[in-house]
Amino acid sequence: MTTAATTSHVFGEATLGEFEQGLRGQLIRPEDDAYDEARAIWNGAHDRRPALIARCAGVADVMRAVDFARSENLLVAVRGGGHSLPGFSTCDGGVVVDLSSMTGVRVDPARRTAIAEGGCTWADFDHETQAFGLAVTGGLVSTTGIAGFTLGGGIGWLMRKVGLTCDNLLAADVVTADGQLVHTSVDENPELLWGLRGGGGNFGIATSLEFRLHPIGPMLLAGPIFFAGDRAEEVLGFYRDWVRGLPDELTTLANLTTAPPAPFLPAAAHGKPIVAIVAVYAGDPEHGRALVQPLRNLGDPIADLLDVMPYTAMQSLLDALWTRGAHNYMRSAYIDHLTDEAIAATAARHRAVPSPHSEIHFHHFGGAVTRGAENSAFGDRSAQFVLNVIARSPDAEGFGANVAWARETAQALEPVSRDGAYVNFMGDAGDERLRASYGDATYDRLVALKRRYDPDNLFRLNQNITP
Ligand SMILES: Cc1cc2nc3c(=O)[nH]c(=O)nc-3n(C[C@H](O)[C@H](O)[C@H](O)COP(=O)(O)OP(=O)(O)OC[C@H]3O[C@@H](n4cnc5c(N)ncnc54)[C@H](O)[C@@H]3O)c2cc1C
């Protein structure tokens, strides 16, 4: 007897039954009630129908799922937090190896380390580590998965102080394409650790990741100051010059967006263009206050919410704006220098935004980010800013216009953009752009590593290093 899990793949019932019985977790098929919820990822623009979703309960399930996919010649999508913008964590007709139930975290406060399973979100991770006043650079939205985030690099509020998340990755357990579990650390399989620090999900499935932690908070100076959108050129011009002199403890972001109908913004501003400068000071809040005073001196903000708050509150401050299911598309670039012309172009693109959900971000890079280079595969650390242009709409309606706007906005900033980009913010890049993002030497070294751990490219739904 056979089961048509999709039109594209027919399984022997016995084969499937044997696979299912061998799992401690759950096998979800298209005919199951749980299927539609289980196949949905954060980015609603990717409506895919996998043949199977293996919701793994532990390492043994992951090994089994990899063996099964390989022997059945199935496409493999790996899901940690499900936040892939290009939709790499789902597929049509293949198997999703879903780690979202694997959320254990063990903190060692004395050593200042934490070992977290590959399905954790930043909310899971921060919850456990902040109980000891510890943290590592995490995502700006707490529902993002730690695994995909870390393996691609990891930029967040602590990066200028403690480095990218991948710089703090000390070790990992990885199920490789042959279904075996490999441990990697600086002493054991160190080349694999190098590759996991920025090379993405190319080399296998990280079932657990060990991080170095740092004393952070629990209270710190953090939050946004909002200015009227018609001041975009003035505010961005100030921002570009101001950040140059900032210490590593202060990480900031400029966000050109539309005021949401939120109670913390005056009703008169709702629906109007605004510029938010968001800052996090990873140190004594009073030192932070002195440092952000020049920003405050710009005067006449629409709202000033930059104040002392728990680190975990800052980590989830943006969650309500970035709920799952909406359609999203992102363009990203490294920016060398924000010229006056680039600032004017940005302000013009901000005025032309077709939806209140689409926005432009400039993350201020630098600080500790520039110091991790030799031990990781992460690409370009030397740019002053990371640009993100996000096209977003609640559903398919109007999404195309927002995508076109994002493309044109990225194009308008091409004169100040480098060729490559941060891999976690890229769409489906293609070999050339990926090579440019890593640089030739790193890219070639990643290809060699890929040939060693995944010569048949089983793990190819990612920013793919082709073997
Ligand atoms: C709302 C939102 C906010 C974001 N904010 C930030 C931010 O502040 N900073 C930043 O740097 N990035 C940010 N990102 C981008 C984010 O880093 C990537 O989307 C990342 O891939 C998400 O990881 P995930 O585990 O949730 O992804 P998933 O969609 O689950 O996986 C994406 C890919 O990562 C790989 N992967 C996932 N889990 C594993 C695993 N256990 N082992 C091996 N490979 C795995 C696979 O290749 C997979 O295809 C954000 C994305 C979103 C949608």
Short mmCIF file of C-alpha atoms and ligand atoms in Angstrom, two decimals:
data_model
loop_
_atom_site.label_atom_id
_atom_site.label_comp_id
_atom_site.label_asym_id
_atom_site.label_seq_id
_atom_site.Cartn_x
_atom_site.Cartn_y
_atom_site.Cartn_z
CA MET A 1 0.00 0.00 0.00
CA THR A 2 1.19 3.51 -0.76
CA THR A 3 0.39 6.95 0.62
CA ALA A 4 0.48 10.00 -1.64
CA ALA A 5 1.78 12.54 0.84
CA THR A 6 1.86 14.99 -2.04
CA THR A 7 1.42 14.56 -5.74
CA SER A 8 5.19 14.71 -6.09
CA HIS A 9 6.22 12.03 -3.62
CA VAL A 10 4.69 8.63 -2.99
CA PHE A 11 5.81 6.71 0.10
CA GLY A 12 5.41 3.09 0.89
CA GLU A 13 3.07 2.98 3.93
CA ALA A 14 5.44 0.59 5.65
CA THR A 15 8.40 2.93 5.12
CA LEU A 16 6.45 5.87 6.46
CA GLY A 17 5.03 3.89 9.36
CA GLU A 18 8.48 2.70 10.36
CA PHE A 19 9.80 6.29 10.24
CA GLU A 20 6.91 7.57 12.32
CA GLN A 21 7.20 4.84 14.93
CA GLY A 22 10.87 5.59 15.31
CA LEU A 23 10.19 9.20 16.33
CA ARG A 24 9.69 10.44 19.87
CA GLY A 25 8.25 13.62 18.38
CA GLN A 26 5.40 13.99 15.93
CA LEU A 27 5.12 13.31 12.22
CA ILE A 28 2.62 15.66 10.62
CA ARG A 29 1.16 14.80 7.21
CA PRO A 30 -1.01 16.83 4.80
CA GLU A 31 -4.15 15.03 5.92
CA ASP A 32 -3.59 15.85 9.61
CA ASP A 33 -5.54 18.63 11.37
CA ALA A 34 -2.29 20.11 12.63
CA TYR A 35 -0.81 20.38 9.11
CA ASP A 36 -1.83 23.92 8.13
CA GLU A 37 -0.67 25.42 11.40
CA ALA A 38 2.52 23.37 11.31
CA ARG A 39 3.49 24.26 7.74
CA ALA A 40 3.05 28.02 8.23
CA ILE A 41 6.23 30.00 8.80
CA TRP A 42 6.59 33.58 10.00
CA ASN A 43 6.68 35.07 6.50
CA GLY A 44 3.17 34.60 5.11
CA ALA A 45 4.47 35.23 1.58
CA HIS A 46 5.65 31.60 1.47
CA ASP A 47 2.66 29.29 1.25
CA ARG A 48 4.30 25.89 0.79
CA ARG A 49 3.09 22.33 1.17
CA PRO A 50 5.73 19.96 2.49
CA ALA A 51 5.12 16.23 2.15
CA LEU A 52 6.01 15.70 5.81
CA ILE A 53 6.82 17.73 8.88
CA ALA A 54 8.97 15.90 11.39
CA ARG A 55 8.55 17.77 14.65
CA CYS A 56 11.57 16.43 16.45
CA ALA A 57 11.75 15.87 20.20
CA GLY A 58 15.51 15.46 20.37
CA VAL A 59 18.76 14.57 18.64
CA ALA A 60 17.68 11.00 17.85
CA ASP A 61 14.65 12.28 15.93
CA VAL A 62 16.79 14.72 13.97
CA MET A 63 19.23 11.95 13.02
CA ARG A 64 16.36 9.74 11.98
CA ALA A 65 14.71 12.47 9.92
CA VAL A 66 17.96 13.21 8.10
CA ASP A 67 18.48 9.52 7.34
CA PHE A 68 14.92 9.20 6.11
CA ALA A 69 15.12 12.29 3.88
CA ARG A 70 18.42 11.16 2.39
CA SER A 71 17.27 7.60 1.70
CA GLU A 72 13.97 8.82 0.18
CA ASN A 73 15.79 11.51 -1.80
CA LEU A 74 13.58 14.20 -0.28
CA LEU A 75 14.19 17.93 -0.25
CA VAL A 76 15.05 19.00 3.32
CA ALA A 77 13.95 22.24 4.98
CA VAL A 78 15.28 22.92 8.48
CA ARG A 79 13.20 24.95 10.88
CA GLY A 80 14.43 26.58 14.07
CA GLY A 81 12.35 29.68 14.81
CA GLY A 82 10.78 29.78 11.34
CA HIS A 83 11.82 33.40 10.67
CA SER A 84 13.57 32.90 7.36
CA LEU A 85 12.61 35.83 5.15
CA PRO A 86 13.18 33.95 1.85
CA GLY A 87 11.19 31.00 3.24
CA PHE A 88 14.06 28.52 3.54
CA SER A 89 12.41 26.76 6.49
CA THR A 90 9.61 25.32 4.41
CA CYS A 91 9.28 23.66 1.02
CA ASP A 92 6.94 22.04 -1.43
CA GLY A 93 6.93 18.27 -1.40
CA GLY A 94 9.94 17.70 0.86
CA VAL A 95 10.40 17.14 4.58
CA VAL A 96 10.57 19.90 7.17
CA VAL A 97 12.89 18.94 10.00
CA ASP A 98 11.19 21.06 12.63
CA LEU A 99 13.10 21.75 15.84
CA SER A 100 10.52 24.13 17.31
CA SER A 101 9.74 21.75 20.21
CA MET A 102 13.41 21.57 21.20
CA THR A 103 13.65 24.61 23.46
CA GLY A 104 15.75 23.53 26.43
CA VAL A 105 18.34 25.99 27.78
CA ARG A 106 20.94 25.20 30.44
CA VAL A 107 22.80 28.17 31.92
CA ASP A 108 26.08 27.80 33.76
CA PRO A 109 26.24 31.06 35.71
CA ALA A 110 29.72 30.39 37.08
CA ARG A 111 31.30 29.80 33.68
CA ARG A 112 28.96 32.35 32.05
CA THR A 113 27.88 29.99 29.31
CA ALA A 114 24.58 28.57 28.10
CA ILE A 115 23.74 25.53 26.03
CA ALA A 116 20.48 25.93 24.13
CA GLU A 117 18.60 23.54 21.87
CA GLY A 118 18.23 24.42 18.21
CA GLY A 119 14.52 25.26 18.37
CA CYS A 120 14.81 28.03 20.99
CA THR A 121 13.65 31.54 20.26
CA TRP A 122 15.36 34.57 21.76
CA ALA A 123 12.44 34.82 24.20
CA ASP A 124 13.27 31.32 25.49
CA PHE A 125 16.97 32.06 25.69
CA ASP A 126 16.76 35.51 27.31
CA HIS A 127 14.23 34.23 29.84
CA GLU A 128 16.74 31.69 31.14
CA THR A 129 19.95 33.73 30.92
CA GLN A 130 18.50 36.94 32.37
CA ALA A 131 17.58 35.05 35.53
CA PHE A 132 21.35 35.25 36.14
CA GLY A 133 21.81 38.77 34.72
CA LEU A 134 23.53 37.32 31.65
CA ALA A 135 22.93 37.66 27.91
CA VAL A 136 24.45 37.39 24.46
CA THR A 137 23.59 39.45 21.38
CA GLY A 138 20.02 38.45 20.47
CA GLY A 139 17.39 39.38 17.92
CA LEU A 140 15.42 42.62 17.82
CA VAL A 141 12.23 40.54 17.81
CA SER A 142 12.05 37.90 20.52
CA THR A 143 10.16 35.30 18.45
CA THR A 144 13.14 34.85 16.10
CA GLY A 145 14.95 31.52 16.39
CA ILE A 146 18.43 31.47 17.89
CA ALA A 147 19.75 28.84 15.45
CA GLY A 148 19.21 30.34 11.99
CA PHE A 149 20.02 33.73 13.53
CA THR A 150 23.35 32.68 15.04
CA LEU A 151 24.54 30.55 12.15
CA GLY A 152 24.08 33.48 9.76
CA GLY A 153 25.84 35.94 12.10
CA GLY A 154 23.45 37.62 14.52
CA ILE A 155 23.17 41.37 14.77
CA GLY A 156 21.42 42.91 17.74
CA TRP A 157 21.50 45.49 20.51
CA LEU A 158 24.60 44.08 22.20
CA MET A 159 26.74 43.54 19.11
CA ARG A 160 28.95 46.62 19.39
CA LYS A 161 29.73 45.65 22.99
CA VAL A 162 30.10 41.83 22.85
CA GLY A 163 30.24 41.08 19.13
CA LEU A 164 27.93 39.28 16.77
CA THR A 165 26.09 36.29 18.19
CA CYS A 166 28.22 33.94 16.09
CA ASP A 167 31.36 35.43 17.68
CA ASN A 168 30.05 34.10 20.99
CA LEU A 169 29.28 30.61 19.70
CA LEU A 170 31.65 28.34 21.64
CA ALA A 171 30.49 24.91 20.53
CA ALA A 172 27.65 23.06 18.86
CA ASP A 173 26.20 19.61 18.28
CA VAL A 174 25.43 19.15 14.62
CA VAL A 175 23.62 16.36 12.77
CA THR A 176 25.41 16.19 9.45
CA ALA A 177 24.12 14.96 6.09
CA ASP A 178 25.14 11.37 6.86
CA GLY A 179 22.85 11.38 9.90
CA GLN A 180 25.73 11.38 12.39
CA LEU A 181 26.11 13.71 15.37
CA VAL A 182 29.29 15.78 15.30
CA HIS A 183 30.46 17.93 18.19
CA THR A 184 32.39 21.05 17.32
CA SER A 185 34.34 23.45 19.50
CA VAL A 186 37.73 25.18 19.26
CA ASP A 187 39.35 21.86 20.21
CA GLU A 188 37.17 19.44 18.27
CA ASN A 189 36.40 19.83 14.56
CA PRO A 190 37.36 23.53 14.79
CA GLU A 191 36.89 24.16 11.06
CA LEU A 192 33.22 23.28 11.42
CA LEU A 193 32.87 25.79 14.26
CA TRP A 194 34.50 28.41 12.05
CA GLY A 195 31.91 27.63 9.33
CA LEU A 196 28.95 27.72 11.72
CA ARG A 197 29.99 31.22 12.74
CA GLY A 198 28.40 32.89 9.74
CA GLY A 199 28.15 30.12 7.12
CA GLY A 200 24.47 29.46 7.88
CA GLY A 201 22.69 26.10 7.84
CA ASN A 202 24.92 24.66 5.11
CA PHE A 203 26.77 22.05 7.15
CA GLY A 204 24.08 20.29 9.11
CA ILE A 205 21.38 20.72 11.73
CA ALA A 206 22.52 22.29 14.98
CA THR A 207 20.66 20.44 17.71
CA SER A 208 22.32 22.51 20.42
CA LEU A 209 24.50 25.59 20.56
CA GLU A 210 26.77 26.74 23.36
CA PHE A 211 27.29 30.46 23.91
CA ARG A 212 29.56 32.69 25.93
CA LEU A 213 27.41 35.03 28.06
CA HIS A 214 28.03 38.51 29.40
CA PRO A 215 26.70 40.40 32.42
CA ILE A 216 23.88 42.56 31.00
CA GLY A 217 21.16 44.45 32.82
CA PRO A 218 18.77 43.27 34.01
CA MET A 219 17.95 47.02 33.78
CA LEU A 220 19.50 49.21 31.12
CA LEU A 221 18.94 52.43 29.21
CA ALA A 222 17.03 51.53 26.06
CA GLY A 223 14.24 52.55 23.73
CA PRO A 224 13.25 54.85 20.87
CA ILE A 225 12.97 58.60 20.36
CA PHE A 226 10.55 59.51 17.57
CA PHE A 227 10.80 62.56 15.30
CA ALA A 228 8.45 63.84 12.60
CA GLY A 229 9.06 62.30 9.18
CA ASP A 230 9.49 65.70 7.51
CA ARG A 231 12.69 66.03 9.57
CA ALA A 232 14.15 62.82 8.08
CA GLU A 233 17.11 64.52 6.38
CA GLU A 234 18.01 66.55 9.46
CA VAL A 235 17.71 63.55 11.81
CA LEU A 236 19.61 61.13 9.55
CA GLY A 237 22.34 63.71 8.92
CA PHE A 238 22.76 64.16 12.66
CA TYR A 239 22.63 60.40 13.21
CA ARG A 240 25.39 59.66 10.67
CA ASP A 241 27.77 62.11 12.36
CA TRP A 242 26.79 61.33 15.95
CA VAL A 243 27.31 57.56 15.81
CA ARG A 244 30.91 57.95 14.60
CA GLY A 245 32.05 58.95 18.06
CA LEU A 246 30.00 56.52 20.14
CA PRO A 247 31.57 53.94 22.47
CA ASP A 248 31.02 50.21 21.92
CA GLU A 249 28.43 50.04 24.71
CA LEU A 250 25.95 52.05 22.66
CA THR A 251 24.23 50.28 19.77
CA THR A 252 21.68 52.23 17.75
CA LEU A 253 19.34 52.00 14.80
CA ALA A 254 17.63 54.60 12.62
CA ASN A 255 14.18 53.52 11.47
CA LEU A 256 12.16 55.43 8.88
CA THR A 257 8.62 54.20 9.22
CA THR A 258 4.99 55.21 9.74
CA ALA A 259 3.59 55.92 13.20
CA PRO A 260 1.47 52.96 14.30
CA PRO A 261 -1.79 53.72 16.14
CA ALA A 262 -0.07 52.98 19.44
CA PRO A 263 -0.92 54.65 22.76
CA PHE A 264 2.69 55.75 23.29
CA LEU A 265 2.47 58.04 20.24
CA PRO A 266 0.19 61.11 20.10
CA ALA A 267 -2.98 60.44 18.06
CA ALA A 268 -2.12 63.32 15.72
CA ALA A 269 0.99 61.43 14.58
CA HIS A 270 -0.76 58.14 13.84
CA GLY A 271 -0.41 57.08 10.21
CA LYS A 272 2.19 59.78 9.47
CA PRO A 273 5.83 59.23 8.49
CA ILE A 274 8.18 59.20 11.45
CA VAL A 275 11.88 58.64 12.13
CA ALA A 276 12.81 56.63 15.20
CA ILE A 277 16.30 56.49 16.61
CA VAL A 278 16.47 53.44 18.87
CA ALA A 279 19.35 53.04 21.30
CA VAL A 280 20.53 50.47 23.82
CA TYR A 281 23.34 51.28 26.25
CA ALA A 282 24.93 48.11 27.63
CA GLY A 283 26.45 49.71 30.72
CA ASP A 284 25.66 52.10 33.56
CA PRO A 285 22.39 53.81 32.53
CA GLU A 286 23.63 57.20 33.79
CA HIS A 287 26.63 57.08 31.43
CA GLY A 288 24.19 56.16 28.70
CA ARG A 289 22.01 59.16 29.46
CA ALA A 290 24.93 61.54 28.99
CA LEU A 291 25.79 59.90 25.66
CA VAL A 292 22.27 60.20 24.23
CA GLN A 293 21.88 63.84 25.30
CA PRO A 294 23.02 65.18 21.88
CA LEU A 295 20.22 63.14 20.30
CA ARG A 296 17.75 64.67 22.74
CA ASN A 297 19.15 68.12 21.92
CA LEU A 298 17.71 67.75 18.43
CA GLY A 299 14.55 68.81 20.23
CA ASP A 300 10.85 68.59 19.61
CA PRO A 301 10.45 64.80 19.50
CA ILE A 302 7.03 63.29 18.84
CA ALA A 303 7.69 60.93 21.73
CA ASP A 304 10.71 60.06 23.85
CA LEU A 305 10.62 56.51 25.26
CA LEU A 306 14.34 56.13 25.80
CA ASP A 307 14.59 55.25 29.46
CA VAL A 308 15.72 52.61 31.93
CA MET A 309 13.89 49.32 31.33
CA PRO A 310 14.51 45.59 31.76
CA TYR A 311 16.68 44.10 29.03
CA THR A 312 13.95 41.50 28.37
CA ALA A 313 11.41 44.32 27.87
CA MET A 314 13.64 45.87 25.22
CA GLN A 315 14.07 42.47 23.59
CA SER A 316 10.31 42.14 23.13
CA LEU A 317 9.47 45.83 22.60
CA LEU A 318 9.04 45.42 18.84
CA ASP A 319 7.25 42.03 18.88
CA ALA A 320 3.75 43.47 18.48
CA LEU A 321 4.79 45.17 15.23
CA TRP A 322 6.32 42.02 13.73
CA THR A 323 3.65 39.38 14.15
CA ARG A 324 3.67 36.27 12.00
CA GLY A 325 1.60 35.71 8.88
CA ALA A 326 2.07 39.04 7.09
CA HIS A 327 3.81 39.10 3.70
CA ASN A 328 7.41 40.26 3.91
CA TYR A 329 10.26 40.94 1.55
CA MET A 330 13.64 42.40 2.42
CA ARG A 331 16.49 44.10 0.58
CA SER A 332 19.73 44.61 2.43
CA ALA A 333 23.15 46.12 1.86
CA TYR A 334 26.26 47.24 3.70
CA ILE A 335 26.63 51.00 3.51
CA ASP A 336 30.08 52.53 3.48
CA HIS A 337 29.23 56.13 4.09
CA LEU A 338 25.86 57.84 4.20
CA THR A 339 26.47 60.78 1.90
CA ASP A 340 24.14 63.80 1.88
CA GLU A 341 22.82 62.55 -1.46
CA ALA A 342 22.08 59.11 0.02
CA ILE A 343 20.28 60.73 2.94
CA ALA A 344 18.18 62.85 0.58
CA ALA A 345 17.39 59.75 -1.50
CA THR A 346 16.38 57.83 1.64
CA ALA A 347 14.06 60.62 2.77
CA ALA A 348 12.46 60.71 -0.69
CA ARG A 349 11.92 56.93 -0.67
CA HIS A 350 10.45 57.21 2.83
CA ARG A 351 7.93 59.75 1.56
CA ALA A 352 7.02 57.36 -1.29
CA VAL A 353 6.33 54.31 0.90
CA PRO A 354 3.12 52.60 -0.28
CA SER A 355 2.14 51.03 3.05
CA PRO A 356 2.45 51.95 6.74
CA HIS A 357 4.09 48.56 7.41
CA SER A 358 7.09 48.94 5.10
CA GLU A 359 10.19 50.63 6.45
CA ILE A 360 13.89 51.47 6.13
CA HIS A 361 16.49 50.63 8.80
CA PHE A 362 20.09 51.67 9.24
CA HIS A 363 21.82 49.51 11.88
CA HIS A 364 25.00 51.12 13.16
CA PHE A 365 27.71 48.47 12.86
CA GLY A 366 31.28 48.64 14.19
CA GLY A 367 32.64 48.33 17.74
CA ALA A 368 33.22 44.71 18.77
CA VAL A 369 31.77 43.52 15.44
CA THR A 370 34.97 44.56 13.70
CA ARG A 371 37.12 42.44 16.03
CA GLY A 372 35.81 38.90 15.44
CA ALA A 373 37.09 38.42 11.91
CA GLU A 374 39.74 35.71 12.11
CA ASN A 375 37.68 33.12 13.91
CA SER A 376 34.53 33.17 11.87
CA ALA A 377 33.13 32.81 8.40
CA PHE A 378 31.03 35.97 8.78
CA GLY A 379 31.49 38.14 5.70
CA ASP A 380 31.92 41.85 5.86
CA ARG A 381 32.49 43.49 9.24
CA SER A 382 33.87 46.82 8.17
CA ALA A 383 30.82 48.72 6.88
CA GLN A 384 29.49 51.62 8.90
CA PHE A 385 25.85 50.64 8.50
CA VAL A 386 23.67 47.68 7.60
CA LEU A 387 20.74 48.82 5.50
CA ASN A 388 17.42 46.96 5.53
CA VAL A 389 14.50 47.86 3.37
CA ILE A 390 11.46 45.88 4.43
CA ALA A 391 8.37 45.52 2.27
CA ARG A 392 5.50 44.31 4.40
CA SER A 393 1.76 44.05 4.00
CA PRO A 394 -0.84 42.18 6.08
CA ASP A 395 -1.67 39.88 3.13
CA ALA A 396 -1.09 39.48 -0.60
CA GLU A 397 -3.06 42.60 -1.49
CA GLY A 398 -0.73 45.47 -2.24
CA PHE A 399 2.35 43.37 -1.49
CA GLY A 400 3.69 43.73 -5.05
CA ALA A 401 3.71 47.52 -4.81
CA ASN A 402 5.66 47.30 -1.56
CA VAL A 403 8.18 44.87 -3.04
CA ALA A 404 8.68 47.22 -6.00
CA TRP A 405 9.18 50.10 -3.57
CA ALA A 406 11.79 48.10 -1.61
CA ARG A 407 13.69 47.24 -4.79
CA GLU A 408 13.68 50.85 -5.96
CA THR A 409 14.76 52.03 -2.52
CA ALA A 410 17.70 49.62 -2.48
CA GLN A 411 18.58 50.79 -5.99
CA ALA A 412 18.48 54.44 -4.94
CA LEU A 413 21.11 53.59 -2.30
CA GLU A 414 23.32 51.54 -4.61
CA PRO A 415 25.86 54.38 -5.00
CA VAL A 416 26.77 53.95 -1.30
CA SER A 417 26.18 50.17 -1.06
CA ARG A 418 28.73 47.39 -1.24
CA ASP A 419 28.21 44.36 -3.49
CA GLY A 420 27.47 41.85 -0.74
CA ALA A 421 25.08 41.88 2.22
CA TYR A 422 24.44 40.21 5.57
CA VAL A 423 23.23 36.72 4.62
CA ASN A 424 20.38 36.61 7.16
CA PHE A 425 18.83 39.72 5.65
CA MET A 426 19.18 38.67 2.03
CA GLY A 427 16.57 37.16 -0.24
CA ASP A 428 17.47 34.19 -2.40
CA ALA A 429 20.81 35.67 -3.35
CA GLY A 430 22.45 33.46 -5.95
CA ASP A 431 26.11 32.44 -6.11
CA GLU A 432 27.62 35.74 -7.23
CA ARG A 433 26.06 37.91 -4.53
CA LEU A 434 26.79 35.26 -1.91
CA ARG A 435 30.44 35.14 -2.95
CA ALA A 436 30.57 38.94 -2.74
CA SER A 437 28.97 38.79 0.72
CA TYR A 438 31.65 36.46 2.09
CA GLY A 439 34.63 37.58 0.04
CA ASP A 440 36.58 35.16 -2.18
CA ALA A 441 38.85 33.61 0.48
CA THR A 442 36.05 32.90 2.97
CA TYR A 443 33.73 31.68 0.25
CA ASP A 444 36.29 29.20 -1.07
CA ARG A 445 36.98 27.96 2.45
CA LEU A 446 33.22 27.49 2.98
CA VAL A 447 33.01 25.50 -0.27
CA ALA A 448 35.77 23.20 1.01
CA LEU A 449 33.91 22.72 4.29
CA LYS A 450 30.65 22.06 2.45
CA ARG A 451 32.37 19.39 0.33
CA ARG A 452 33.54 17.72 3.50
CA TYR A 453 30.27 17.74 5.47
CA ASP A 454 27.57 17.87 2.78
CA PRO A 455 29.03 16.91 -0.61
CA ASP A 456 25.59 16.08 -2.09
CA ASN A 457 24.05 19.35 -0.88
CA LEU A 458 21.30 17.75 1.19
CA PHE A 459 21.07 21.04 3.09
CA ARG A 460 20.46 23.39 0.22
CA LEU A 461 17.50 25.46 1.38
CA ASN A 462 19.68 28.23 2.79
CA GLN A 463 22.05 30.87 1.41
CA ASN A 464 23.57 27.94 -0.37
CA ILE A 465 27.28 27.29 -0.59
CA THR A 466 27.26 24.96 -3.58
CA PRO A 467 29.73 22.10 -3.05
C1 LIG B 1 10.89 39.57 12.51
C2 LIG B 1 12.35 39.28 12.22
C3 LIG B 1 13.30 39.93 12.94
C4 LIG B 1 14.66 39.67 12.68
N1 LIG B 1 15.60 40.35 13.40
C5 LIG B 1 16.89 40.09 13.21
C6 LIG B 1 17.89 40.74 13.98
O1 LIG B 1 17.59 41.55 14.86
N2 LIG B 1 19.18 40.43 13.74
C7 LIG B 1 19.53 39.50 12.81
O2 LIG B 1 20.72 39.25 12.67
N3 LIG B 1 18.62 38.86 12.08
C8 LIG B 1 17.31 39.14 12.24
N4 LIG B 1 16.38 38.50 11.48
C9 LIG B 1 16.82 37.55 10.44
C10 LIG B 1 17.06 36.21 11.08
O3 LIG B 1 18.36 36.18 11.62
C11 LIG B 1 16.96 35.08 10.05
O4 LIG B 1 15.69 35.11 9.48
C12 LIG B 1 17.22 33.72 10.70
O5 LIG B 1 17.35 32.76 9.69
C13 LIG B 1 16.11 33.32 11.62
O6 LIG B 1 16.42 32.13 12.29
P1 LIG B 1 15.27 31.06 12.58
O7 LIG B 1 15.87 29.92 13.29
O8 LIG B 1 14.09 31.75 13.18
O9 LIG B 1 14.92 30.71 11.08
P2 LIG B 1 14.28 29.45 10.34
O10 LIG B 1 13.32 30.03 9.37
O11 LIG B 1 13.78 28.43 11.27
O12 LIG B 1 15.51 28.89 9.58
C14 LIG B 1 16.13 29.62 8.57
C15 LIG B 1 17.32 28.86 8.09
O13 LIG B 1 18.28 28.81 9.13
C16 LIG B 1 18.88 27.54 9.16
N5 LIG B 1 18.56 26.90 10.44
C17 LIG B 1 17.55 27.15 11.28
N6 LIG B 1 17.65 26.38 12.36
C18 LIG B 1 18.73 25.61 12.18
C19 LIG B 1 19.37 24.61 12.95
N7 LIG B 1 18.91 24.24 14.15
N8 LIG B 1 20.49 24.04 12.46
C20 LIG B 1 20.98 24.40 11.26
N9 LIG B 1 20.41 25.34 10.49
C21 LIG B 1 19.31 25.94 10.96
C22 LIG B 1 18.35 26.77 8.00
O14 LIG B 1 19.17 26.96 6.89
C23 LIG B 1 17.03 27.42 7.76
O15 LIG B 1 16.60 27.31 6.43
C24 LIG B 1 15.03 38.74 11.69
C25 LIG B 1 14.04 38.08 10.97
C26 LIG B 1 12.71 38.34 11.22
C27 LIG B 1 11.67 37.65 10.42
#
